[in-house]
Short mmCIF file of C-alpha atoms in Angstrom, two decimals:
data_model
loop_
_atom_site.label_atom_id
_atom_site.label_comp_id
_atom_site.label_asym_id
_atom_site.label_seq_id
_atom_site.Cartn_x
_atom_site.Cartn_y
_atom_site.Cartn_z
CA GLN A 1 -7.23 -20.27 -0.75
CA GLN A 2 -8.98 -18.91 2.31
CA PRO A 3 -8.60 -21.06 5.45
CA VAL A 4 -11.85 -22.48 6.79
CA GLN A 5 -12.71 -22.05 10.45
CA SER A 6 -15.11 -24.07 12.56
CA PRO A 7 -17.42 -23.61 14.24
CA GLN A 8 -18.83 -20.42 12.70
CA ALA A 9 -20.22 -19.31 16.06
CA VAL A 10 -19.91 -20.30 19.71
CA ILE A 11 -22.00 -19.26 22.70
CA LEU A 12 -20.52 -19.81 26.15
CA ARG A 13 -21.20 -19.08 29.78
CA GLU A 14 -18.36 -17.55 31.76
CA GLY A 15 -15.94 -20.23 32.88
CA GLU A 16 -16.67 -22.62 30.02
CA ASP A 17 -14.08 -23.79 27.50
CA ALA A 18 -14.06 -23.57 23.70
CA VAL A 19 -11.99 -24.80 20.77
CA ILE A 20 -11.80 -23.03 17.42
CA ASN A 21 -10.34 -24.86 14.44
CA CYS A 22 -8.62 -23.53 11.34
CA SER A 23 -7.95 -25.66 8.30
CA SER A 24 -5.99 -24.86 5.14
CA SER A 25 -5.60 -26.67 1.82
CA LYS A 26 -2.02 -25.43 1.44
CA ALA A 27 1.24 -26.28 3.15
CA LEU A 28 1.80 -23.67 5.82
CA TYR A 29 4.78 -21.77 7.20
CA SER A 30 2.91 -20.18 10.09
CA VAL A 31 -0.50 -19.63 11.62
CA HIS A 32 -1.57 -16.42 13.32
CA TRP A 33 -4.56 -15.94 15.62
CA TYR A 34 -6.38 -12.62 16.06
CA ARG A 35 -9.41 -11.43 17.99
CA GLN A 36 -11.59 -8.63 16.67
CA LYS A 37 -14.23 -6.90 18.75
CA HIS A 38 -17.14 -5.20 17.05
CA GLY A 39 -16.09 -1.97 15.37
CA GLU A 40 -12.45 -2.41 16.30
CA ALA A 41 -9.29 -3.58 14.57
CA PRO A 42 -8.05 -7.18 14.87
CA VAL A 43 -5.67 -7.72 17.77
CA PHE A 44 -2.80 -10.19 17.52
CA LEU A 45 -2.99 -13.10 19.97
CA MET A 46 -0.19 -15.42 18.94
CA ILE A 47 1.77 -16.97 16.11
CA LEU A 48 2.69 -20.61 15.59
CA LEU A 49 5.58 -21.48 13.33
CA LYS A 50 6.23 -24.63 11.40
CA GLY A 51 8.26 -26.88 13.64
CA GLY A 52 7.41 -24.77 16.67
CA GLU A 53 5.78 -25.73 19.93
CA GLN A 54 2.29 -25.19 21.18
CA LYS A 55 1.98 -21.59 22.31
CA GLY A 56 0.14 -20.14 25.26
CA HIS A 57 -1.10 -16.72 26.25
CA GLU A 58 -2.82 -16.44 29.64
CA LYS A 59 -5.75 -18.87 29.37
CA ILE A 60 -5.60 -18.94 25.58
CA SER A 61 -3.36 -21.46 23.85
CA ALA A 62 -3.02 -22.92 20.39
CA SER A 63 -1.56 -25.84 18.50
CA PHE A 64 -0.37 -26.31 14.92
CA ASN A 65 -0.51 -29.66 13.12
CA GLU A 66 1.74 -29.12 10.09
CA LYS A 67 0.96 -32.46 8.46
CA LYS A 68 -2.77 -31.80 8.52
CA GLN A 69 -2.35 -28.05 7.83
CA GLN A 70 -4.59 -27.35 10.78
CA SER A 71 -4.46 -25.17 13.86
CA SER A 72 -6.67 -25.05 16.92
CA LEU A 73 -7.20 -22.25 19.42
CA TYR A 74 -8.10 -23.28 22.97
CA LEU A 75 -9.97 -20.89 25.26
CA THR A 76 -10.19 -22.11 28.84
CA ALA A 77 -12.30 -20.71 31.67
CA SER A 78 -13.72 -18.08 29.33
CA GLN A 79 -14.25 -14.51 30.48
CA LEU A 80 -16.67 -11.86 29.22
CA SER A 81 -13.70 -10.08 27.63
CA TYR A 82 -13.14 -13.06 25.33
CA SER A 83 -16.21 -12.16 23.28
CA GLY A 84 -15.47 -11.20 19.72
CA THR A 85 -14.70 -12.70 16.35
CA TYR A 86 -11.60 -14.88 16.12
CA PHE A 87 -9.66 -15.11 12.89
CA CYS A 88 -6.84 -17.41 12.01
CA GLY A 89 -4.37 -16.19 9.44
CA THR A 90 -2.28 -18.64 7.47
CA GLU A 91 1.00 -17.94 5.78
CA ASP A 92 2.68 -20.14 3.18
CA THR A 93 6.06 -19.57 1.56
CA THR A 94 4.76 -16.55 -0.34
CA ASP A 95 4.82 -14.37 2.81
CA LYS A 96 1.15 -13.47 2.42
CA LEU A 97 -1.15 -13.73 5.43
CA ILE A 98 -4.58 -14.95 4.39
CA PHE A 99 -7.33 -14.62 6.97
CA GLY A 100 -9.87 -17.33 7.66
CA THR A 101 -13.65 -17.22 7.60
CA GLY A 102 -13.91 -16.21 11.25
CA THR A 103 -15.57 -17.64 14.37
CA ARG A 104 -17.89 -15.45 16.40
CA LEU A 105 -17.62 -16.09 20.14
CA GLN A 106 -20.10 -14.76 22.67
CA VAL A 107 -19.58 -15.19 26.41
CA PHE A 108 -22.51 -14.54 28.73
CA PRO A 109 -22.49 -14.12 32.53
CA GLU B 1 4.91 2.52 21.55
CA ALA B 2 2.60 4.46 19.26
CA GLY B 3 0.23 2.31 17.21
CA VAL B 4 -0.63 2.33 13.52
CA ALA B 5 -2.34 5.59 12.64
CA GLN B 6 -5.01 5.80 9.98
CA SER B 7 -7.18 8.60 8.68
CA PRO B 8 -9.91 9.45 8.06
CA ARG B 9 -11.91 7.29 10.44
CA TYR B 10 -15.07 7.45 8.34
CA LYS B 11 -15.79 8.51 4.76
CA ILE B 12 -19.00 8.66 2.77
CA ILE B 13 -18.77 9.29 -0.97
CA GLU B 14 -20.94 8.89 -4.02
CA LYS B 15 -20.16 6.21 -6.59
CA ARG B 16 -17.67 7.29 -9.25
CA GLN B 17 -16.02 9.73 -6.85
CA SER B 18 -12.46 9.28 -5.66
CA VAL B 19 -11.16 8.78 -2.12
CA ALA B 20 -7.80 8.42 -0.42
CA PHE B 21 -6.79 6.79 2.85
CA TRP B 22 -3.62 7.47 4.78
CA CYS B 23 -1.58 5.19 7.04
CA ASN B 24 1.42 5.77 9.28
CA PRO B 25 2.89 2.47 10.54
CA ILE B 26 4.74 1.76 13.75
CA SER B 27 8.22 3.24 13.63
CA GLY B 28 10.74 0.70 12.42
CA HIS B 29 8.20 -1.67 10.89
CA ALA B 30 9.46 -2.40 7.40
CA THR B 31 6.39 -4.23 6.17
CA LEU B 32 3.07 -2.48 5.59
CA TYR B 33 -0.21 -4.04 4.49
CA TRP B 34 -3.56 -2.77 3.29
CA TYR B 35 -6.52 -5.03 3.91
CA GLN B 36 -10.16 -4.67 2.89
CA GLN B 37 -12.75 -6.03 5.32
CA ILE B 38 -16.31 -6.33 4.15
CA LEU B 39 -18.91 -6.61 6.91
CA GLY B 40 -19.05 -10.13 8.32
CA GLN B 41 -15.93 -11.34 6.53
CA GLY B 42 -12.26 -11.71 7.33
CA PRO B 43 -9.77 -9.10 6.14
CA LYS B 44 -8.64 -9.54 2.54
CA LEU B 45 -5.10 -8.52 1.58
CA LEU B 46 -4.97 -5.82 -1.09
CA ILE B 47 -1.29 -4.92 -1.15
CA GLN B 48 1.88 -5.58 0.82
CA PHE B 49 4.95 -3.32 0.92
CA GLN B 50 8.44 -4.13 2.13
CA ASN B 51 10.01 -0.74 2.82
CA ASN B 52 8.88 1.22 -0.26
CA GLY B 53 8.72 -1.73 -2.64
CA VAL B 54 5.61 -3.75 -3.50
CA VAL B 55 5.85 -7.40 -2.40
CA ASP B 56 2.37 -8.46 -3.48
CA ASP B 57 -0.52 -6.65 -5.13
CA SER B 58 -2.18 -9.60 -6.81
CA GLN B 59 -5.54 -8.89 -5.13
CA LEU B 60 -5.54 -5.15 -5.80
CA PRO B 61 -8.11 -4.11 -8.46
CA LYS B 62 -5.59 -2.06 -10.37
CA ASP B 63 -8.11 -0.48 -12.71
CA ARG B 64 -9.43 1.56 -9.79
CA PHE B 65 -7.17 1.07 -6.77
CA SER B 66 -3.66 2.39 -6.35
CA ALA B 67 -1.28 2.54 -3.42
CA GLU B 68 2.11 3.98 -2.69
CA ARG B 69 4.53 4.05 0.18
CA LEU B 70 6.87 6.96 -0.12
CA LYS B 71 10.25 6.80 1.62
CA GLY B 72 9.29 3.47 3.16
CA VAL B 73 7.14 5.03 5.89
CA ASP B 74 3.65 6.49 5.29
CA SER B 75 1.33 4.94 2.77
CA THR B 76 -1.69 6.10 0.82
CA LEU B 77 -4.41 3.94 -0.74
CA LYS B 78 -6.60 5.53 -3.40
CA ILE B 79 -9.80 4.44 -5.08
CA GLN B 80 -10.85 6.12 -8.32
CA PRO B 81 -13.64 5.78 -9.32
CA ALA B 82 -15.40 4.15 -6.38
CA LYS B 83 -18.11 1.53 -6.81
CA LEU B 84 -20.87 0.52 -4.40
CA GLU B 85 -19.08 -2.79 -3.71
CA ASP B 86 -16.06 -0.89 -2.38
CA SER B 87 -18.01 -0.15 0.80
CA ALA B 88 -15.91 -1.74 3.52
CA VAL B 89 -13.42 -1.06 6.28
CA TYR B 90 -9.91 -0.47 4.99
CA LEU B 91 -7.33 -1.64 7.49
CA CYS B 92 -3.67 -0.79 7.47
CA ALA B 93 -1.25 -3.02 9.37
CA SER B 94 2.49 -3.15 9.89
CA SER B 95 4.96 -5.74 11.09
CA LEU B 96 8.60 -6.51 11.75
CA ASP B 97 10.48 -9.30 10.05
CA ARG B 98 7.86 -11.36 8.18
CA GLY B 99 5.32 -10.72 10.87
CA LEU B 100 6.96 -13.03 13.38
CA GLY B 101 5.69 -10.78 16.13
CA GLY B 102 2.27 -10.52 14.56
CA TYR B 103 0.66 -7.70 12.66
CA THR B 104 -0.44 -4.50 14.36
CA PHE B 105 -3.56 -3.04 12.82
CA GLY B 106 -4.77 0.51 12.74
CA SER B 107 -8.35 1.43 13.63
CA GLY B 108 -9.32 1.41 9.97
CA THR B 109 -11.30 3.68 7.68
CA ARG B 110 -14.95 2.82 7.23
CA LEU B 111 -15.90 3.70 3.64
CA THR B 112 -19.50 3.94 2.54
CA VAL B 113 -20.19 4.40 -1.17
CA VAL B 114 -23.72 5.57 -1.95
#
């Protein structure tokens, strides 16, 4: 089952914060987060493992609630370079990474 | 470190023709994936290799799609015959050890079937 992301789209001014949510109907082993710019390949941001801690990468961090099978990506003090489509990818015990529905983020000056 | 190489970058074919895509993963990455990404959607897994063995191909339309990974390195994905709905970007990715370090994607092949 494909994970569902919310919101579908976000529009921000530089310096504003955003939260992107990812929800799965299956028990998860890990959650990946990727950013894809138009016409380019997805780029890995971070992975969160079951039983692991909240991860951080510069001003981008994420959390993983195993009981709720949910993950959230936090973007703080957004920059123009943050624009793109964000995908979560969820992995259960089958070792398959299933990508979510995507969240399109646009940051304006 | 060299990235994941894919070719061709673009391909336009007529329906019912055949096409092949090539991928060379990052050296040392045992796991290789082919994903199909239709415009506006997330990537959809077609097939996953561990070295030269198939781990999962449950989403691969086997009546028209085939893939192989010879010697556990390069991989080729083929479509024969192509349909209009096969128009998409075909992404190859590779990873170490169950993807614990994330997947590295190639630039993809944009296929247009007319």
